[in-house]
Amino acid sequence: YSALSDLIVPISQILTLISMASVNFSSMICYSILGPFFPDEAVKKGASQTVIGLIFGCYAVCNLIGSLILGKYIVQIGAKFMLVTGLFVSSGCTILFGLLNRVPAGPAFISLCFVVRSVDAVGFAAAMTSSFAMTAKIFPNNVATVLGSLEIFTGLGLILGPPVGGWFYQSFGYEVPFMLLGCFLLIMVPFNIYVLPKIDADPSKDSFIRLLTKVKIVLICYVIFTLSAGLGFLDATLSLYAINTFGLSTGYVGLIMLGLSLPYCLASPLIGYFTDKYPATRSWFMVTGGAATALGFCLLGPVPFLHIPSQLWLLIIMLGVIGFSLGMTAIPTFPEIITCAYEQGYEEGLSTLGMVSGLFGAVWSLGMFYGPVVGGLITQHLSFEWAAAVQGGLAFFAVSISLFSMYSMKIAEGFVLPNTLRTAVQL
């Protein structure tokens, strides 16, 4: 009986991992499929570069609001119910988005893009918020390792989305990619209903505001913001830049996006394992990754004042640098916020993990709004090169304040009272 009970836990954890992996993969492939062809299709329907950025950005705003609300009430709603419902909503919205090419060009098309993307964002927020919280609850001692391993499937979704979407679009038209992926998401619903465990917990009286009273959490949130802003910027602008500058087809644009997602996919599990084993290295990974991200964005165009001509090979290499550095920076952030929350006196349970997951999702979504909208504006009025340089500047500023914070903390820790004075203070 004891041997059988020892086997039950690992099997349930393996099934949970499979379930979470399916959520990460299906959600990200549906998100990344838009990159190679939707901006060009939207231009044909009368949307400007700024409007395209707003369509990508509205997804992030609704994701932000949804993450905060759902993260706060995850215990009352139920983590499993939230995840399954989010998948169902996302599947329906993905199928609907594939029918928008039948809508007349102009305001009608643009309005429906905003509506469908906004509802899809709330579904995505529900699935990902509950997924992160349940992962941290079921694997409390290996959060970074498990999240890093799951990011393989996030990376696979990002990897397969652009080339698969570009190929299906070229071969079968606009509707087929969305229909296939929407049906795939729908299949994931009964699978997750069967596989996922039910987690019972008591609601907490703690709030997001108290989390943000700790300076370190605010700094980590800014780091998360710079990462998602960079990704959102690339989603909205890279395909048009590659098509106009290098004359690439949508299929080839999907292939060069592999340069971003493949290094991220490979780096994440290794960094997750290392930072779980050596938690003290998390801050240094975030700083080093942020510096590499800043360099990658500055040379992506490259920035005009360097007077380096745009080259396709340089673009692909810099996408690889950005992808790898994103793994270095992003993976340590979630477990580090959890550690800070427990240091603040938050209870160890699903309620706290839901709030941390909601905060992570909200800040990530804020960056995903800023990146496409501001990046689209700068690209439209200046150039892609200057817009990429601005993203590099955001990452460089994150590195600067992180280093200053780490240096200040070391100085503070260095001021140790002499034994006699310490005794006097205690008396």
Short mmCIF file of C-alpha atoms in Angstrom, two decimals:
data_model
loop_
_atom_site.label_atom_id
_atom_site.label_comp_id
_atom_site.label_asym_id
_atom_site.label_seq_id
_atom_site.Cartn_x
_atom_site.Cartn_y
_atom_site.Cartn_z
CA TYR A 1 0.00 0.00 0.00
CA SER A 2 2.82 2.43 0.90
CA ALA A 3 4.62 1.63 -2.38
CA LEU A 4 1.41 2.27 -4.30
CA SER A 5 0.85 5.58 -2.50
CA ASP A 6 4.40 6.64 -3.38
CA LEU A 7 3.61 6.04 -7.06
CA ILE A 8 0.33 7.97 -7.02
CA VAL A 9 1.92 11.37 -6.33
CA PRO A 10 4.49 11.24 -9.16
CA ILE A 11 1.84 10.03 -11.64
CA SER A 12 -0.52 12.86 -10.67
CA GLN A 13 2.34 15.35 -10.97
CA ILE A 14 3.29 14.00 -14.41
CA LEU A 15 -0.32 14.31 -15.60
CA THR A 16 -0.44 17.84 -14.21
CA LEU A 17 2.77 18.71 -16.07
CA ILE A 18 1.30 17.33 -19.30
CA SER A 19 -1.82 19.40 -18.73
CA MET A 20 0.13 22.61 -18.01
CA ALA A 21 2.37 21.97 -21.01
CA SER A 22 -0.69 21.63 -23.25
CA VAL A 23 -2.03 24.95 -21.91
CA ASN A 24 1.27 26.75 -22.52
CA PHE A 25 1.70 25.28 -25.99
CA SER A 26 -1.84 25.79 -27.25
CA SER A 27 -2.17 29.31 -25.81
CA MET A 28 1.14 30.52 -27.24
CA ILE A 29 0.73 29.00 -30.70
CA CYS A 30 -2.65 30.75 -30.98
CA TYR A 31 -1.05 34.00 -29.87
CA SER A 32 2.04 33.83 -32.09
CA ILE A 33 0.24 32.75 -35.27
CA LEU A 34 -0.78 36.37 -36.00
CA GLY A 35 2.76 37.70 -36.43
CA PRO A 36 3.69 36.74 -40.01
CA PHE A 37 0.49 37.63 -41.86
CA PHE A 38 -2.09 39.53 -39.78
CA PRO A 39 -0.40 42.99 -40.00
CA ASP A 40 -0.29 42.72 -43.80
CA GLU A 41 -3.91 41.47 -43.92
CA ALA A 42 -5.02 44.29 -41.62
CA VAL A 43 -3.34 46.88 -43.87
CA LYS A 44 -5.37 45.52 -46.80
CA LYS A 45 -8.51 45.99 -44.67
CA GLY A 46 -7.71 49.66 -44.09
CA ALA A 47 -5.81 49.55 -40.77
CA SER A 48 -2.75 51.77 -40.24
CA GLN A 49 0.42 50.70 -38.42
CA THR A 50 -0.83 52.54 -35.31
CA VAL A 51 -4.22 50.78 -35.43
CA ILE A 52 -2.48 47.41 -35.85
CA GLY A 53 -0.44 48.23 -32.75
CA LEU A 54 -3.66 49.09 -30.88
CA ILE A 55 -5.25 45.77 -31.92
CA PHE A 56 -2.27 43.93 -30.45
CA GLY A 57 -2.28 46.32 -27.49
CA CYS A 58 -5.97 45.93 -26.57
CA TYR A 59 -5.30 42.24 -26.03
CA ALA A 60 -2.73 43.20 -23.44
CA VAL A 61 -4.98 45.72 -21.65
CA CYS A 62 -7.80 43.20 -21.23
CA ASN A 63 -5.25 40.57 -20.19
CA LEU A 64 -3.93 42.98 -17.55
CA ILE A 65 -7.37 43.66 -16.07
CA GLY A 66 -8.33 39.99 -16.24
CA SER A 67 -5.10 38.85 -14.58
CA LEU A 68 -5.53 41.19 -11.60
CA ILE A 69 -9.19 40.32 -10.98
CA LEU A 70 -8.87 36.59 -11.60
CA GLY A 71 -5.63 36.36 -9.60
CA LYS A 72 -7.34 37.99 -6.61
CA TYR A 73 -10.39 35.68 -6.72
CA ILE A 74 -8.75 32.43 -7.87
CA VAL A 75 -9.72 30.62 -4.66
CA GLN A 76 -13.38 31.68 -4.86
CA ILE A 77 -13.66 30.80 -8.58
CA GLY A 78 -11.56 27.63 -8.38
CA ALA A 79 -8.24 27.22 -10.15
CA LYS A 80 -9.32 24.23 -12.27
CA PHE A 81 -12.61 25.79 -13.34
CA MET A 82 -10.81 29.03 -14.23
CA LEU A 83 -8.26 27.25 -16.41
CA VAL A 84 -10.78 25.09 -18.29
CA THR A 85 -13.17 28.01 -18.87
CA GLY A 86 -10.31 30.18 -20.12
CA LEU A 87 -9.32 27.53 -22.66
CA PHE A 88 -12.91 27.23 -23.88
CA VAL A 89 -13.28 30.99 -24.35
CA SER A 90 -9.93 31.22 -26.16
CA SER A 91 -10.88 28.40 -28.54
CA GLY A 92 -14.12 30.13 -29.51
CA CYS A 93 -12.43 33.48 -30.04
CA THR A 94 -9.67 31.92 -32.16
CA ILE A 95 -12.29 30.39 -34.49
CA LEU A 96 -14.19 33.71 -34.66
CA PHE A 97 -11.01 35.62 -35.47
CA GLY A 98 -10.55 33.34 -38.48
CA LEU A 99 -13.89 34.52 -39.87
CA LEU A 100 -13.06 38.23 -39.75
CA ASN A 101 -11.76 38.24 -43.33
CA ARG A 102 -15.42 38.04 -44.40
CA VAL A 103 -16.16 41.35 -42.67
CA PRO A 104 -16.10 44.49 -44.86
CA ALA A 105 -12.90 46.56 -44.77
CA GLY A 106 -12.75 49.67 -42.63
CA PRO A 107 -14.40 50.40 -39.24
CA ALA A 108 -16.41 47.14 -39.13
CA PHE A 109 -13.32 44.96 -39.51
CA ILE A 110 -11.25 47.02 -37.07
CA SER A 111 -14.04 47.10 -34.44
CA LEU A 112 -14.58 43.34 -34.53
CA CYS A 113 -10.83 42.77 -34.27
CA PHE A 114 -10.85 44.77 -31.03
CA VAL A 115 -13.90 42.92 -29.62
CA VAL A 116 -12.72 39.38 -30.40
CA ARG A 117 -9.14 40.03 -29.25
CA SER A 118 -10.38 41.59 -25.99
CA VAL A 119 -12.57 38.61 -25.06
CA ASP A 120 -9.79 36.22 -26.08
CA ALA A 121 -7.43 38.09 -23.76
CA VAL A 122 -9.66 37.49 -20.73
CA GLY A 123 -9.78 33.77 -21.56
CA PHE A 124 -6.03 33.67 -21.94
CA ALA A 125 -5.61 35.53 -18.62
CA ALA A 126 -7.80 32.95 -16.85
CA ALA A 127 -5.87 29.99 -18.29
CA MET A 128 -2.38 31.35 -17.63
CA THR A 129 -3.07 32.84 -14.18
CA SER A 130 -4.46 29.55 -12.88
CA SER A 131 -1.74 27.57 -14.67
CA PHE A 132 1.09 29.52 -12.97
CA ALA A 133 -0.59 29.37 -9.56
CA MET A 134 -1.32 25.63 -9.74
CA THR A 135 2.23 24.89 -10.88
CA ALA A 136 3.71 26.78 -7.94
CA LYS A 137 1.27 25.08 -5.54
CA ILE A 138 1.96 21.53 -6.76
CA PHE A 139 5.76 22.00 -7.11
CA PRO A 140 6.64 24.45 -4.30
CA ASN A 141 10.34 23.47 -4.07
CA ASN A 142 11.07 23.45 -7.81
CA VAL A 143 9.12 26.40 -9.15
CA ALA A 144 11.82 27.75 -11.49
CA THR A 145 12.76 24.27 -12.74
CA VAL A 146 9.15 23.35 -13.55
CA LEU A 147 8.35 26.74 -15.07
CA GLY A 148 11.56 26.58 -17.10
CA SER A 149 10.62 23.13 -18.37
CA LEU A 150 7.11 24.29 -19.23
CA GLU A 151 8.62 27.22 -21.13
CA ILE A 152 9.91 24.61 -23.60
CA PHE A 153 6.29 24.21 -24.68
CA THR A 154 5.74 27.97 -24.58
CA GLY A 155 8.77 28.24 -26.84
CA LEU A 156 7.45 25.48 -29.09
CA GLY A 157 4.20 27.40 -29.43
CA LEU A 158 6.14 30.53 -30.32
CA ILE A 159 8.38 28.53 -32.69
CA LEU A 160 5.62 26.68 -34.54
CA GLY A 161 3.06 29.50 -34.59
CA PRO A 162 4.75 31.86 -37.11
CA PRO A 163 5.99 29.29 -39.69
CA VAL A 164 2.87 27.09 -39.43
CA GLY A 165 0.61 30.14 -39.57
CA GLY A 166 2.56 31.62 -42.48
CA TRP A 167 2.52 28.33 -44.41
CA PHE A 168 -1.20 27.66 -43.88
CA TYR A 169 -1.98 31.28 -44.81
CA GLN A 170 0.00 31.02 -48.05
CA SER A 171 -1.44 27.59 -48.91
CA PHE A 172 -5.07 27.80 -47.77
CA GLY A 173 -5.81 31.44 -46.98
CA TYR A 174 -6.69 33.43 -43.89
CA GLU A 175 -9.32 31.20 -42.26
CA VAL A 176 -7.64 27.78 -42.06
CA PRO A 177 -4.88 28.55 -39.49
CA PHE A 178 -7.40 29.92 -36.98
CA MET A 179 -9.91 27.10 -37.52
CA LEU A 180 -7.30 24.40 -36.93
CA LEU A 181 -5.87 26.00 -33.82
CA GLY A 182 -9.28 26.87 -32.41
CA CYS A 183 -10.33 23.22 -32.73
CA PHE A 184 -7.04 22.11 -31.15
CA LEU A 185 -7.73 24.38 -28.15
CA LEU A 186 -11.24 22.96 -27.90
CA ILE A 187 -9.85 19.42 -27.70
CA MET A 188 -7.68 20.53 -24.77
CA VAL A 189 -10.79 21.37 -22.70
CA PRO A 190 -12.03 17.80 -21.93
CA PHE A 191 -8.43 16.61 -21.56
CA ASN A 192 -7.76 19.17 -18.82
CA ILE A 193 -11.09 18.49 -17.14
CA TYR A 194 -10.04 14.85 -16.77
CA VAL A 195 -6.36 15.35 -15.89
CA LEU A 196 -6.16 18.39 -13.62
CA PRO A 197 -6.48 17.91 -9.85
CA LYS A 198 -8.90 19.98 -7.82
CA ILE A 199 -7.15 22.29 -5.34
CA ASP A 200 -9.05 23.52 -2.29
CA ALA A 201 -7.80 26.57 -0.37
CA ASP A 202 -9.00 29.36 1.90
CA PRO A 203 -9.16 32.93 0.55
CA SER A 204 -6.63 35.45 1.86
CA LYS A 205 -7.20 39.04 3.01
CA ASP A 206 -3.90 40.22 1.52
CA SER A 207 -3.85 42.52 -1.52
CA PHE A 208 -1.79 43.45 -4.56
CA ILE A 209 -1.06 46.88 -3.05
CA ARG A 210 0.87 45.37 -0.15
CA LEU A 211 2.94 43.32 -2.58
CA LEU A 212 4.05 46.52 -4.31
CA THR A 213 5.25 48.13 -1.08
CA LYS A 214 8.47 46.10 -1.38
CA VAL A 215 10.97 47.91 -3.61
CA LYS A 216 12.49 44.68 -4.93
CA ILE A 217 9.10 43.48 -6.22
CA VAL A 218 8.58 46.82 -8.01
CA LEU A 219 12.00 46.49 -9.67
CA ILE A 220 11.24 42.91 -10.76
CA CYS A 221 7.91 44.10 -12.17
CA TYR A 222 9.74 46.72 -14.24
CA VAL A 223 12.09 44.02 -15.56
CA ILE A 224 9.06 41.92 -16.57
CA PHE A 225 7.55 45.00 -18.23
CA THR A 226 10.65 45.59 -20.39
CA LEU A 227 10.68 41.94 -21.53
CA SER A 228 7.04 41.83 -22.61
CA ALA A 229 7.26 45.31 -24.18
CA GLY A 230 10.09 44.06 -26.39
CA LEU A 231 8.16 40.95 -27.44
CA GLY A 232 4.99 42.95 -28.11
CA PHE A 233 6.95 45.42 -30.22
CA LEU A 234 8.40 42.60 -32.34
CA ASP A 235 4.99 40.95 -32.78
CA ALA A 236 3.48 44.12 -34.23
CA THR A 237 6.36 45.46 -36.35
CA LEU A 238 8.94 42.79 -37.26
CA SER A 239 6.98 41.11 -40.05
CA LEU A 240 6.28 44.34 -41.95
CA TYR A 241 9.89 45.49 -41.48
CA ALA A 242 11.27 42.19 -42.80
CA ILE A 243 8.87 42.16 -45.77
CA ASN A 244 9.57 45.80 -46.75
CA THR A 245 13.33 45.81 -46.08
CA PHE A 246 14.40 42.37 -47.28
CA GLY A 247 11.50 41.46 -49.59
CA LEU A 248 10.65 38.28 -47.68
CA SER A 249 7.42 36.31 -48.02
CA THR A 250 5.22 35.61 -44.98
CA GLY A 251 6.54 32.03 -44.87
CA TYR A 252 10.13 33.23 -44.57
CA VAL A 253 9.13 35.82 -41.95
CA GLY A 254 7.79 32.94 -39.85
CA LEU A 255 11.13 31.16 -40.23
CA ILE A 256 13.26 34.12 -39.09
CA MET A 257 11.06 34.37 -35.99
CA LEU A 258 12.53 30.99 -35.05
CA GLY A 259 15.66 32.97 -34.24
CA LEU A 260 13.80 34.52 -31.32
CA SER A 261 11.81 31.60 -29.93
CA LEU A 262 14.24 28.68 -30.37
CA PRO A 263 17.03 30.04 -28.09
CA TYR A 264 14.40 30.95 -25.49
CA CYS A 265 12.97 27.44 -25.66
CA LEU A 266 16.41 25.85 -25.16
CA ALA A 267 17.66 28.23 -22.45
CA SER A 268 14.62 28.25 -20.14
CA PRO A 269 14.82 24.75 -18.54
CA LEU A 270 18.58 25.05 -17.93
CA ILE A 271 18.24 28.47 -16.31
CA GLY A 272 15.24 27.28 -14.27
CA TYR A 273 17.16 24.30 -12.89
CA PHE A 274 20.25 26.40 -12.11
CA THR A 275 18.32 29.18 -10.34
CA ASP A 276 16.37 26.63 -8.26
CA LYS A 277 19.63 25.01 -7.18
CA TYR A 278 21.40 28.35 -6.59
CA PRO A 279 18.67 30.92 -5.73
CA ALA A 280 21.28 33.63 -5.03
CA THR A 281 22.09 33.77 -8.76
CA ARG A 282 18.60 34.91 -9.78
CA SER A 283 19.40 38.63 -9.55
CA TRP A 284 22.59 38.24 -11.58
CA PHE A 285 20.76 36.28 -14.27
CA MET A 286 18.22 39.09 -14.53
CA VAL A 287 20.95 41.74 -14.82
CA THR A 288 23.06 39.81 -17.35
CA GLY A 289 20.01 38.89 -19.43
CA GLY A 290 18.79 42.49 -19.38
CA ALA A 291 22.15 43.76 -20.65
CA ALA A 292 22.12 41.22 -23.49
CA THR A 293 18.53 42.20 -24.36
CA ALA A 294 19.50 45.88 -24.54
CA LEU A 295 22.41 45.08 -26.85
CA GLY A 296 20.23 42.86 -29.05
CA PHE A 297 17.57 45.53 -29.61
CA CYS A 298 20.13 48.25 -30.31
CA LEU A 299 21.74 46.12 -33.05
CA LEU A 300 18.47 44.69 -34.37
CA GLY A 301 17.90 47.61 -36.75
CA PRO A 302 20.67 48.58 -36.06
CA VAL A 303 20.24 51.95 -34.29
CA PRO A 304 20.84 54.70 -36.91
CA PHE A 305 23.65 56.59 -35.13
CA LEU A 306 25.89 53.50 -35.41
CA HIS A 307 25.71 53.84 -39.24
CA ILE A 308 25.60 50.05 -39.69
CA PRO A 309 23.55 48.95 -42.73
CA SER A 310 20.57 46.63 -42.16
CA GLN A 311 21.53 43.02 -42.84
CA LEU A 312 19.30 39.94 -42.68
CA TRP A 313 22.01 37.82 -41.01
CA LEU A 314 22.51 40.48 -38.31
CA LEU A 315 18.75 40.62 -37.70
CA ILE A 316 18.59 36.83 -37.20
CA ILE A 317 21.63 36.78 -34.87
CA MET A 318 20.23 39.60 -32.73
CA LEU A 319 16.86 37.84 -32.52
CA GLY A 320 18.77 34.82 -31.16
CA VAL A 321 20.56 37.00 -28.59
CA ILE A 322 17.25 38.53 -27.51
CA GLY A 323 15.58 35.10 -27.27
CA PHE A 324 18.34 33.62 -25.10
CA SER A 325 18.55 36.70 -22.88
CA LEU A 326 14.76 36.66 -22.39
CA GLY A 327 15.11 33.20 -20.87
CA MET A 328 17.90 34.39 -18.58
CA THR A 329 15.82 37.33 -17.38
CA ALA A 330 12.24 36.03 -17.31
CA ILE A 331 12.57 32.60 -15.64
CA PRO A 332 13.99 33.85 -12.28
CA THR A 333 11.38 36.62 -11.87
CA PHE A 334 8.34 34.54 -10.85
CA PRO A 335 9.99 32.49 -8.05
CA GLU A 336 11.77 35.64 -6.85
CA ILE A 337 8.43 37.47 -6.44
CA ILE A 338 7.05 34.45 -4.53
CA THR A 339 10.07 34.56 -2.20
CA CYS A 340 9.58 38.30 -1.64
CA ALA A 341 5.86 37.78 -0.92
CA TYR A 342 6.62 35.18 1.76
CA GLU A 343 9.21 37.56 3.26
CA GLN A 344 6.41 40.17 3.42
CA GLY A 345 4.41 37.79 5.62
CA TYR A 346 1.99 36.43 3.00
CA GLU A 347 0.50 33.00 3.75
CA GLU A 348 1.93 30.06 1.82
CA GLY A 349 -1.05 28.91 -0.20
CA LEU A 350 -3.03 29.12 -3.44
CA SER A 351 -4.40 32.57 -2.63
CA THR A 352 -0.93 34.14 -2.44
CA LEU A 353 0.25 32.22 -5.51
CA GLY A 354 -2.82 33.42 -7.39
CA MET A 355 -2.03 37.05 -6.51
CA VAL A 356 1.62 36.66 -7.53
CA SER A 357 0.55 34.98 -10.76
CA GLY A 358 -2.02 37.72 -11.39
CA LEU A 359 0.56 40.44 -10.73
CA PHE A 360 3.03 38.75 -13.08
CA GLY A 361 0.38 38.45 -15.79
CA ALA A 362 -0.79 42.04 -15.32
CA VAL A 363 2.70 43.55 -15.58
CA TRP A 364 3.49 41.31 -18.55
CA SER A 365 0.28 42.50 -20.23
CA LEU A 366 1.13 46.14 -19.52
CA GLY A 367 4.36 45.66 -21.44
CA MET A 368 2.51 43.84 -24.22
CA PHE A 369 0.29 46.92 -24.54
CA TYR A 370 3.12 49.44 -24.45
CA GLY A 371 5.34 47.56 -26.92
CA PRO A 372 2.96 47.34 -29.92
CA VAL A 373 1.31 50.75 -29.37
CA VAL A 374 4.38 52.90 -28.66
CA GLY A 375 6.57 50.79 -30.94
CA GLY A 376 4.00 51.12 -33.72
CA LEU A 377 3.84 54.91 -33.28
CA ILE A 378 7.62 55.30 -33.34
CA THR A 379 7.91 52.97 -36.34
CA GLN A 380 5.22 54.91 -38.23
CA HIS A 381 6.62 58.39 -37.49
CA LEU A 382 10.36 57.62 -37.33
CA SER A 383 11.55 54.10 -38.22
CA PHE A 384 11.77 50.50 -37.01
CA GLU A 385 15.46 51.10 -36.15
CA TRP A 386 14.66 53.93 -33.71
CA ALA A 387 11.73 52.00 -32.21
CA ALA A 388 14.03 49.00 -31.53
CA ALA A 389 16.59 51.35 -29.95
CA VAL A 390 13.91 52.64 -27.56
CA GLN A 391 13.18 49.06 -26.47
CA GLY A 392 16.91 48.57 -25.89
CA GLY A 393 16.95 51.72 -23.78
CA LEU A 394 14.15 50.37 -21.56
CA ALA A 395 16.13 47.16 -20.96
CA PHE A 396 19.33 49.12 -20.25
CA PHE A 397 17.50 51.28 -17.69
CA ALA A 398 16.22 48.11 -15.98
CA VAL A 399 19.81 46.82 -15.75
CA SER A 400 20.99 50.14 -14.29
CA ILE A 401 18.41 50.35 -11.53
CA SER A 402 18.82 46.64 -10.72
CA LEU A 403 22.58 47.06 -10.31
CA PHE A 404 22.06 50.18 -8.17
CA SER A 405 19.56 48.31 -5.98
CA MET A 406 21.88 45.32 -5.55
CA TYR A 407 24.81 47.61 -4.74
CA SER A 408 22.74 49.57 -2.19
CA MET A 409 21.62 46.33 -0.50
CA LYS A 410 25.23 45.09 -0.26
CA ILE A 411 26.29 48.38 1.32
CA ALA A 412 23.41 48.18 3.79
CA GLU A 413 24.35 44.61 4.70
CA GLY A 414 27.98 45.70 5.21
CA PHE A 415 27.19 48.07 8.08
CA VAL A 416 27.47 45.61 10.98
CA LEU A 417 27.47 46.98 14.51
CA PRO A 418 30.41 46.05 16.75
CA ASN A 419 29.60 43.45 19.41
CA THR A 420 29.78 45.92 22.32
CA LEU A 421 27.53 48.43 20.57
CA ARG A 422 25.10 45.70 19.50
CA THR A 423 24.86 44.52 23.14
CA ALA A 424 24.20 48.08 24.29
CA VAL A 425 21.44 48.52 21.71
CA GLN A 426 19.84 45.24 22.78
CA LEU A 427 19.91 46.35 26.43
#
